[in-house]
Short mmCIF file of C-alpha atoms and ligand atoms in Angstrom, two decimals:
data_model
loop_
_atom_site.label_atom_id
_atom_site.label_comp_id
_atom_site.label_asym_id
_atom_site.label_seq_id
_atom_site.Cartn_x
_atom_site.Cartn_y
_atom_site.Cartn_z
CA MET A 1 0.00 0.00 0.00
CA GLN A 2 1.22 3.51 -0.91
CA TYR A 3 1.20 5.74 2.19
CA GLU A 4 1.46 9.52 2.40
CA SER A 5 2.26 11.63 5.39
CA THR A 6 -0.52 14.19 5.04
CA LEU A 7 -3.65 14.91 7.01
CA GLU A 8 -5.70 14.64 3.80
CA PHE A 9 -4.39 11.14 3.13
CA ALA A 10 -5.07 10.02 6.72
CA ARG A 11 -8.60 11.41 6.68
CA ALA A 12 -9.36 9.82 3.31
CA GLN A 13 -8.26 6.44 4.70
CA ASP A 14 -10.50 6.89 7.73
CA GLU A 15 -13.41 7.88 5.51
CA ALA A 16 -12.98 4.70 3.45
CA ASP A 17 -12.52 2.46 6.52
CA PRO A 18 -15.42 -0.05 6.79
CA LEU A 19 -14.84 -0.25 10.57
CA LYS A 20 -14.74 3.51 11.14
CA SER A 21 -18.02 3.62 13.11
CA TYR A 22 -16.56 1.41 15.88
CA ARG A 23 -14.39 4.26 17.17
CA GLU A 24 -17.57 6.00 18.36
CA ARG A 25 -18.43 2.98 20.47
CA PHE A 26 -15.48 3.35 22.87
CA CYS A 27 -14.85 5.85 25.67
CA PHE A 28 -11.70 7.88 25.09
CA PRO A 29 -9.91 9.06 28.22
CA SER A 30 -9.47 12.80 28.57
CA LEU A 31 -6.16 13.56 30.19
CA GLY A 32 -6.22 17.31 29.69
CA THR A 33 -3.54 17.12 26.98
CA PRO A 34 -3.68 19.00 23.66
CA GLU A 35 -4.01 15.95 21.36
CA LEU A 36 -5.20 12.57 22.56
CA VAL A 37 -3.89 9.55 20.76
CA TYR A 38 -4.38 6.32 22.69
CA PHE A 39 -1.75 3.78 21.66
CA THR A 40 -1.84 1.66 24.83
CA GLY A 41 -4.42 -0.95 23.91
CA HIS A 42 -1.53 -3.40 24.41
CA SER A 43 -1.81 -2.76 28.15
CA LEU A 44 -5.43 -1.81 28.73
CA GLY A 45 -8.06 -1.70 26.01
CA LEU A 46 -10.57 1.15 26.00
CA GLN A 47 -14.02 0.82 27.52
CA PRO A 48 -16.82 -0.07 25.10
CA LYS A 49 -19.74 2.27 25.76
CA THR A 50 -22.08 -0.73 26.13
CA VAL A 51 -20.18 -1.96 29.22
CA ARG A 52 -21.86 0.41 31.67
CA ALA A 53 -25.41 -0.75 30.87
CA ALA A 54 -24.29 -4.41 30.93
CA VAL A 55 -22.81 -4.04 34.43
CA GLU A 56 -25.76 -1.98 35.64
CA LEU A 57 -28.13 -4.68 34.45
CA GLU A 58 -26.44 -7.21 36.73
CA LEU A 59 -26.41 -4.76 39.64
CA ASP A 60 -30.16 -4.29 39.14
CA GLU A 61 -30.74 -8.02 38.92
CA TRP A 62 -28.80 -8.58 42.12
CA ALA A 63 -30.82 -5.85 43.87
CA LYS A 64 -34.06 -7.33 42.57
CA TYR A 65 -33.46 -11.07 43.00
CA GLY A 66 -30.69 -11.59 45.55
CA VAL A 67 -29.57 -15.21 45.39
CA GLU A 68 -32.42 -16.10 43.06
CA GLY A 69 -30.54 -14.23 40.33
CA HIS A 70 -28.52 -17.40 39.80
CA PHE A 71 -31.55 -18.85 38.07
CA HIS A 72 -34.03 -16.02 37.51
CA SER A 73 -32.06 -13.07 36.18
CA THR A 74 -32.14 -12.14 32.49
CA ASN A 75 -28.88 -14.00 31.92
CA PRO A 76 -28.87 -16.52 34.79
CA TRP A 77 -25.61 -16.31 36.73
CA TYR A 78 -25.42 -20.06 37.15
CA SER A 79 -24.47 -20.50 33.51
CA TYR A 80 -23.28 -16.95 32.77
CA HIS A 81 -19.77 -17.98 31.70
CA GLU A 82 -21.30 -20.10 28.92
CA LEU A 83 -22.40 -16.88 27.19
CA LEU A 84 -18.76 -15.87 26.76
CA THR A 85 -17.65 -19.14 25.23
CA PRO A 86 -18.92 -18.79 21.62
CA PRO A 87 -17.38 -15.35 20.95
CA MET A 88 -14.16 -16.30 22.75
CA ALA A 89 -13.86 -19.58 20.84
CA GLY A 90 -14.26 -17.56 17.64
CA ILE A 91 -11.46 -15.18 18.63
CA VAL A 92 -8.93 -17.93 19.33
CA GLY A 93 -10.03 -20.39 16.64
CA ALA A 94 -11.27 -23.17 18.90
CA LYS A 95 -14.25 -25.44 19.35
CA GLU A 96 -16.57 -24.20 22.07
CA SER A 97 -15.79 -27.25 24.20
CA GLU A 98 -12.11 -26.26 24.18
CA VAL A 99 -12.51 -22.81 25.76
CA VAL A 100 -13.65 -21.39 29.06
CA CYS A 101 -13.31 -17.97 30.72
CA MET A 102 -12.12 -18.07 34.32
CA ASN A 103 -9.61 -16.69 36.85
CA SER A 104 -6.72 -14.56 35.66
CA LEU A 105 -3.85 -15.28 33.33
CA THR A 106 -0.97 -16.28 35.59
CA THR A 107 -3.28 -18.35 37.79
CA ASN A 108 -4.58 -20.15 34.72
CA LEU A 109 -1.09 -20.86 33.44
CA HIS A 110 -0.18 -22.50 36.74
CA LEU A 111 -3.35 -24.61 36.51
CA MET A 112 -2.43 -25.59 32.94
CA PHE A 113 1.07 -26.54 34.09
CA VAL A 114 -0.43 -28.83 36.74
CA SER A 115 -1.87 -30.86 33.89
CA PHE A 116 0.61 -30.30 31.08
CA TYR A 117 4.02 -29.88 32.65
CA ARG A 118 4.61 -33.39 33.94
CA PRO A 119 8.39 -33.65 34.04
CA THR A 120 10.22 -36.92 34.62
CA LYS A 121 13.85 -37.38 35.69
CA THR A 122 14.91 -37.52 32.05
CA ARG A 123 12.29 -35.40 30.29
CA TYR A 124 11.89 -32.15 32.18
CA LYS A 125 13.16 -29.29 30.04
CA ILE A 126 11.13 -26.30 28.92
CA ILE A 127 12.02 -24.25 25.86
CA SER A 128 10.81 -20.67 25.87
CA GLU A 129 11.71 -17.26 24.56
CA ALA A 130 14.29 -15.04 26.25
CA LYS A 131 12.92 -11.87 27.84
CA MET A 132 9.45 -13.23 28.37
CA PHE A 133 7.04 -11.09 30.34
CA PRO A 134 8.21 -11.30 33.99
CA SER A 135 5.11 -13.14 35.23
CA ASP A 136 5.81 -15.91 32.73
CA ARG A 137 9.41 -16.14 33.83
CA TYR A 138 8.32 -16.45 37.47
CA LEU A 139 5.84 -19.09 36.37
CA LEU A 140 8.54 -21.19 34.69
CA GLU A 141 11.05 -20.68 37.48
CA THR A 142 8.67 -21.64 40.27
CA GLN A 143 7.19 -24.56 38.33
CA ALA A 144 10.68 -25.99 37.73
CA ARG A 145 11.53 -25.62 41.42
CA PHE A 146 8.18 -27.06 42.49
CA HIS A 147 9.08 -30.23 40.60
CA GLY A 148 12.54 -30.33 42.17
CA PHE A 149 14.56 -28.99 39.23
CA ASP A 150 17.06 -26.20 39.01
CA PRO A 151 15.50 -23.51 36.79
CA ASP A 152 18.88 -22.76 35.19
CA ASP A 153 19.04 -26.35 34.05
CA ALA A 154 15.38 -26.93 33.25
CA ILE A 155 14.59 -23.74 31.34
CA ILE A 156 16.17 -23.16 27.95
CA GLU A 157 15.64 -19.63 26.67
CA VAL A 158 16.06 -18.97 22.98
CA ALA A 159 17.42 -15.44 22.55
CA PRO A 160 17.93 -13.15 19.57
CA ARG A 161 21.43 -13.47 18.08
CA ASP A 162 24.02 -10.86 19.03
CA GLY A 163 23.14 -7.49 17.57
CA GLU A 164 19.59 -8.60 16.65
CA SER A 165 16.34 -7.94 18.48
CA LEU A 166 14.10 -10.69 17.09
CA ILE A 167 14.21 -14.42 17.72
CA ARG A 168 14.87 -16.50 14.61
CA GLU A 169 12.47 -19.36 14.10
CA GLU A 170 15.30 -21.60 12.89
CA ASP A 171 17.05 -21.09 16.25
CA VAL A 172 13.93 -22.19 18.14
CA LEU A 173 13.52 -25.24 15.93
CA GLU A 174 17.16 -26.10 16.38
CA ALA A 175 16.88 -25.82 20.18
CA ILE A 176 13.85 -28.11 20.12
CA ASP A 177 15.72 -30.60 17.99
CA ALA A 178 18.89 -30.46 20.06
CA ASN A 179 16.97 -31.10 23.29
CA ALA A 180 14.37 -33.47 21.90
CA GLY A 181 15.23 -36.34 24.25
CA GLU A 182 14.86 -34.23 27.39
CA LEU A 183 12.10 -31.88 26.35
CA ALA A 184 8.81 -31.80 28.27
CA LEU A 185 7.32 -28.53 27.06
CA VAL A 186 7.64 -25.76 24.49
CA PHE A 187 6.11 -22.64 26.02
CA PHE A 188 6.06 -19.36 24.09
CA GLY A 189 4.13 -16.12 23.98
CA GLY A 190 2.02 -15.93 20.82
CA VAL A 191 3.20 -12.35 20.38
CA ASN A 192 6.19 -11.08 22.37
CA TYR A 193 5.05 -8.16 24.53
CA PHE A 194 8.30 -6.20 24.06
CA THR A 195 9.11 -6.50 20.37
CA GLY A 196 5.66 -7.39 19.04
CA GLN A 197 7.11 -10.44 17.27
CA LEU A 198 4.40 -12.94 16.31
CA PHE A 199 5.69 -16.49 16.51
CA ASN A 200 4.76 -19.22 14.09
CA MET A 201 2.58 -21.19 16.48
CA PRO A 202 1.63 -24.03 14.12
CA ARG A 203 5.30 -24.64 13.26
CA LEU A 204 6.42 -24.58 16.92
CA THR A 205 3.56 -26.88 17.89
CA GLU A 206 4.50 -29.34 15.18
CA ALA A 207 8.16 -29.28 16.22
CA ALA A 208 7.26 -29.75 19.90
CA HIS A 209 5.10 -32.74 19.08
CA ALA A 210 7.78 -34.26 16.85
CA ALA A 211 10.12 -34.06 19.86
CA GLY A 212 7.55 -35.80 22.06
CA ALA A 213 6.79 -32.60 24.00
CA ILE A 214 3.70 -30.52 24.77
CA ALA A 215 3.10 -27.11 23.14
CA GLY A 216 1.56 -24.31 25.21
CA PHE A 217 1.18 -20.58 24.57
CA ASP A 218 0.60 -17.40 26.52
CA LEU A 219 -1.70 -15.40 24.25
CA ALA A 220 -1.87 -12.19 26.31
CA HIS A 221 -0.74 -10.12 23.32
CA ALA A 222 -2.23 -12.35 20.66
CA ALA A 223 -5.89 -12.83 21.64
CA GLY A 224 -8.02 -10.25 19.85
CA ASN A 225 -4.94 -9.01 17.99
CA VAL A 226 -3.90 -11.65 15.44
CA PRO A 227 -5.72 -14.51 13.70
CA LEU A 228 -5.56 -17.71 15.74
CA ALA A 229 -6.55 -21.29 14.89
CA LEU A 230 -5.61 -23.13 18.08
CA HIS A 231 -7.68 -26.20 17.33
CA ASP A 232 -6.40 -26.74 13.80
CA TRP A 233 -2.83 -26.03 14.84
CA GLY A 234 -3.06 -28.81 17.42
CA VAL A 235 -1.91 -26.56 20.29
CA ASP A 236 -2.18 -28.48 23.57
CA PHE A 237 -3.06 -25.60 25.87
CA ALA A 238 -3.12 -21.81 25.98
CA ALA A 239 -4.17 -19.03 28.31
CA TRP A 240 -4.68 -15.29 27.90
CA CYS A 241 -6.00 -12.21 29.64
CA SER A 242 -8.94 -10.16 28.40
CA TYR A 243 -8.06 -6.62 29.43
CA LYS A 244 -5.52 -5.86 26.68
CA TYR A 245 -6.83 -6.27 23.12
CA LEU A 246 -10.11 -7.74 24.39
CA ASN A 247 -11.17 -4.51 26.15
CA SER A 248 -12.92 -6.30 29.02
CA SER A 249 -11.92 -3.96 31.93
CA PRO A 250 -8.84 -3.78 34.19
CA GLY A 251 -7.75 -7.13 35.64
CA ASN A 252 -10.83 -8.95 34.37
CA VAL A 253 -11.17 -12.71 33.97
CA GLY A 254 -8.93 -14.54 31.49
CA GLY A 255 -9.50 -17.47 29.14
CA ILE A 256 -8.04 -20.93 28.61
CA PHE A 257 -7.85 -23.35 25.72
CA VAL A 258 -7.42 -27.10 26.17
CA HIS A 259 -7.34 -29.11 22.96
CA GLU A 260 -10.13 -31.65 22.70
CA ASN A 261 -7.48 -34.38 22.53
CA HIS A 262 -6.97 -33.70 26.25
CA GLY A 263 -10.42 -32.50 27.27
CA ARG A 264 -11.74 -36.01 27.84
CA ASN A 265 -8.60 -37.36 29.41
CA PHE A 266 -9.69 -37.71 33.02
CA GLU A 267 -6.39 -39.37 33.90
CA LEU A 268 -4.56 -36.05 33.57
CA PRO A 269 -3.66 -34.66 36.97
CA ARG A 270 -5.53 -31.44 37.69
CA PHE A 271 -6.65 -29.34 40.61
CA GLY A 272 -10.37 -29.56 41.21
CA GLY A 273 -13.12 -27.26 42.40
CA TRP A 274 -16.90 -27.47 42.34
CA TRP A 275 -17.31 -25.42 39.16
CA GLY A 276 -15.24 -27.94 37.20
CA HIS A 277 -17.29 -30.83 38.56
CA ASP A 278 -19.92 -32.56 36.46
CA LYS A 279 -22.84 -30.11 36.14
CA VAL A 280 -25.48 -32.76 36.62
CA THR A 281 -24.30 -33.83 40.07
CA ARG A 282 -22.64 -30.56 41.20
CA PHE A 283 -25.38 -29.62 43.63
CA GLN A 284 -25.55 -33.04 45.24
CA MET A 285 -22.52 -31.73 47.14
CA LYS A 286 -20.92 -35.17 47.37
CA SER A 287 -17.25 -36.08 47.50
CA GLY A 288 -15.53 -37.70 44.53
CA PHE A 289 -14.43 -35.12 41.96
CA GLN A 290 -15.70 -35.86 38.46
CA PRO A 291 -14.49 -33.22 36.04
CA MET A 292 -16.68 -32.00 33.23
CA GLU A 293 -15.54 -32.79 29.72
CA GLY A 294 -13.59 -30.12 27.89
CA ALA A 295 -11.99 -26.92 29.14
CA GLU A 296 -14.83 -26.35 31.63
CA GLY A 297 -13.43 -29.25 33.64
CA TRP A 298 -10.54 -27.00 34.71
CA GLN A 299 -12.79 -24.42 36.38
CA LEU A 300 -12.55 -24.06 40.12
CA SER A 301 -15.00 -21.43 41.28
CA ASN A 302 -18.30 -19.83 40.48
CA VAL A 303 -17.75 -16.76 38.36
CA PRO A 304 -17.56 -12.99 39.01
CA ILE A 305 -20.71 -11.78 37.26
CA LEU A 306 -19.96 -8.05 37.26
CA GLY A 307 -16.64 -8.54 35.50
CA MET A 308 -18.03 -11.10 33.13
CA SER A 309 -20.89 -8.80 32.18
CA ALA A 310 -18.34 -6.19 31.06
CA MET A 311 -16.49 -8.88 29.17
CA LYS A 312 -19.64 -10.08 27.46
CA ALA A 313 -20.40 -6.55 26.24
CA SER A 314 -16.91 -6.34 24.75
CA LEU A 315 -16.85 -9.80 23.17
CA ASP A 316 -20.22 -9.14 21.55
CA ILE A 317 -18.61 -6.26 19.63
CA PHE A 318 -15.81 -8.57 18.48
CA ALA A 319 -18.34 -11.04 17.16
CA GLU A 320 -20.06 -8.22 15.31
CA ALA A 321 -16.91 -6.71 13.73
CA SER A 322 -15.21 -10.11 13.10
CA MET A 323 -11.51 -10.88 13.45
CA PRO A 324 -10.78 -11.07 9.69
CA ALA A 325 -12.11 -7.52 9.15
CA LEU A 326 -10.19 -6.24 12.19
CA ARG A 327 -7.02 -7.92 10.98
CA LYS A 328 -7.35 -6.38 7.54
CA LYS A 329 -7.51 -2.88 8.97
CA SER A 330 -4.83 -3.70 11.53
CA GLU A 331 -2.29 -4.56 8.84
CA LYS A 332 -2.89 -1.27 7.01
CA LEU A 333 -2.90 0.86 10.14
CA THR A 334 0.22 -0.76 11.60
CA GLY A 335 1.90 -0.35 8.21
CA TYR A 336 1.06 3.35 8.32
CA LEU A 337 2.62 3.71 11.76
CA GLU A 338 5.73 1.86 10.58
CA TYR A 339 5.96 4.18 7.57
CA THR A 340 5.57 7.22 9.83
CA VAL A 341 8.36 6.04 12.14
CA ASP A 342 10.61 5.39 9.12
CA LEU A 343 10.07 8.99 7.97
CA LEU A 344 11.06 10.26 11.43
CA ALA A 345 14.16 8.06 11.35
CA ALA A 346 15.18 9.50 7.98
CA ALA A 347 14.49 13.11 9.01
CA PHE A 348 16.33 12.92 12.36
CA PRO A 349 19.36 10.63 11.95
CA ASP A 350 20.88 11.82 15.25
CA ALA A 351 17.90 10.35 17.16
CA ASP A 352 18.96 6.88 15.98
CA ILE A 353 15.36 5.72 15.51
CA SER A 354 14.59 2.17 14.48
CA VAL A 355 11.64 -0.20 14.40
CA ILE A 356 12.42 -3.38 16.34
CA THR A 357 9.10 -5.07 15.52
CA PRO A 358 9.20 -7.44 12.51
CA ARG A 359 8.76 -5.69 9.16
CA GLU A 360 6.75 -8.56 7.72
CA PRO A 361 3.00 -8.06 8.50
CA GLY A 362 2.58 -11.83 8.92
CA GLN A 363 5.07 -11.72 11.82
CA ARG A 364 3.40 -9.05 13.92
CA GLY A 365 0.08 -7.81 15.19
CA CYS A 366 -0.93 -4.20 15.79
CA GLN A 367 2.22 -3.10 17.55
CA ILE A 368 5.24 -1.05 16.64
CA SER A 369 8.10 -0.92 19.13
CA MET A 370 10.28 2.04 18.28
CA ASP A 371 13.83 2.28 19.55
CA VAL A 372 14.93 5.89 20.01
CA ALA A 373 18.51 5.14 21.00
CA GLY A 374 19.78 8.67 20.33
CA ARG A 375 17.41 10.37 22.75
CA GLU A 376 16.63 10.01 26.42
CA ARG A 377 13.41 9.26 28.21
CA LYS A 378 12.54 12.96 28.24
CA LEU A 379 11.39 12.53 24.63
CA PHE A 380 8.83 9.98 25.76
CA ASP A 381 7.67 12.17 28.65
CA ASP A 382 7.22 15.09 26.25
CA MET A 383 5.28 12.85 23.89
CA ILE A 384 2.87 11.90 26.71
CA ALA A 385 2.53 15.55 27.73
CA ALA A 386 1.61 16.33 24.12
CA GLY A 387 -1.18 13.75 24.32
CA VAL A 388 0.23 10.69 22.56
CA ILE A 389 -0.22 7.89 25.09
CA ALA A 390 2.16 4.95 24.63
CA ASP A 391 4.47 3.07 26.98
CA PHE A 392 8.16 3.07 27.66
CA ARG A 393 10.61 0.23 28.28
CA GLU A 394 14.28 0.51 29.05
CA PRO A 395 16.61 1.44 27.47
CA CYS A 396 14.59 3.68 25.13
CA ILE A 397 11.83 1.64 23.54
CA ILE A 398 8.44 3.22 22.93
CA ARG A 399 5.73 0.58 22.48
CA MET A 400 2.67 1.63 20.50
CA ALA A 401 -0.45 -0.29 19.53
CA PRO A 402 -2.64 1.19 16.79
CA VAL A 403 -5.75 -0.84 17.61
CA PRO A 404 -8.05 -1.35 14.61
CA PHE A 405 -11.21 -1.09 16.70
CA TYR A 406 -10.68 2.46 17.89
CA ASN A 407 -7.52 3.96 16.42
CA SER A 408 -7.56 5.89 13.18
CA PHE A 409 -5.15 6.85 10.42
CA GLU A 410 -5.48 10.40 11.70
CA ASP A 411 -4.19 9.19 15.11
CA VAL A 412 -1.07 7.91 13.36
CA PHE A 413 -0.68 11.18 11.46
CA THR A 414 -1.03 13.13 14.73
CA PHE A 415 1.65 10.98 16.35
CA GLY A 416 3.99 11.79 13.43
CA LYS A 417 3.29 15.52 13.72
CA VAL A 418 3.85 15.56 17.49
CA MET A 419 7.12 13.62 17.18
CA ARG A 420 8.44 15.78 14.34
CA ASN A 421 7.95 18.84 16.52
CA LEU A 422 9.56 17.26 19.58
CA LEU A 423 12.54 15.88 17.68
CA ALA A 424 13.07 19.21 15.91
CA GLN A 425 13.08 20.95 19.29
CA GLY A 426 15.77 18.54 20.49
CA SER A 427 13.61 16.84 23.12
CA GLY A 428 15.57 14.18 25.03
CA LYS A 429 18.94 15.18 23.56
C1 PLP B 501 -0.10 -8.85 30.54
C2 PLP B 501 0.62 -10.12 30.66
C3 PLP B 501 0.55 -10.90 31.82
C4 PLP B 501 -0.26 -10.44 33.00
O1 PLP B 501 -0.64 -11.50 33.81
P1 PLP B 501 -1.85 -11.38 34.84
O2 PLP B 501 -1.85 -12.67 35.51
O3 PLP B 501 -3.10 -11.08 34.05
O4 PLP B 501 -1.55 -10.23 35.76
C5 PLP B 501 1.24 -12.11 31.85
N1 PLP B 501 1.97 -12.53 30.79
C6 PLP B 501 2.06 -11.79 29.66
C7 PLP B 501 2.88 -12.28 28.51
C8 PLP B 501 1.42 -10.56 29.57
O5 PLP B 501 1.53 -9.83 28.47
#
């Protein structure tokens, strides 16, 4: 696509955008800054305007029915989580029986590890990416220790080569191959939170299986961002949060995927709770845990209705807009941001600007991580003060997510204009 760095071009793109009306359906924060460009959907998605009424409905039902709301409210609480399953299964490319919304991400990963990280004396190694999100590193470290292994021995991190910022797929495949005899698990993020690199999940899954290992993914930055086909790819398990690209509200409930190959395997060790117990006999309150079939058999507790009502409102919009349409816009919009950063890099060579996110659209979602090695953090602070909201990671990486639901081409143009001014003024020098 041929991009141009003019307001006219950006506005014409927005005018022609089939998803343009969705922007009106989100609440934009007002931070008292001159421009407001929200590029932090990678950390907390914006609030859909339908969320308030959805939460208020449940507050009203609670006021009206008390405990009877479990069975008599408009959307009975007893089975409320089932309403989230169809749209969520659509987002991650799964059968409905393979998905359930519950708990939060790190908790869910530990529960998945109970079932899918079953190390033996000889087969106990985990291959993952270097510089994973800290919670995932703590997960791996404490899981290895829990099973009596030294994390330094059990965890193999595949890192970018010297002088590079992305992980090469061939290096991951080679590590899997080289450790095949000792490998228990390949565990990767679908999209790396720092660089925005999208990993080839079907290829990694295939390689893990060929080595006799399990393949699991943390989809925090992938769910609602990139196309996923977890079932067809044969992924064993996955977990994700819903407050980033899924716009479900801060800290809200996450989701899990368990492939149907495992969903009926009642021999797998797992931790049990009454909500994962066979629905038919749940209220007989007897001992003897009998898990439900499918992902629901990993549930522990009855569900937080207020949070889930916000999530339902958000997922309904996803179902309406559809992932393929969102992805189509996402590729164009992210390409426009990449182009804009490249122009800045060319205009201000002293700022040493580079894009560390993959250049190939098939290897990224809606994220551009921009390295501004020649300037200090002050540049980022000035950018925030000017109303472009992004986030900052050491040493000088600015992470931006142009989210197809609510960001526009004009947002990207505004970012370029703000940065040109700041760089010209010598901000962060
Ligand atoms: C955001 C994120 C988390 C956060 O975990 P919570 O348990 O929801 O707090 C974990 N891992 C990754 C990769 C993330 O991006």
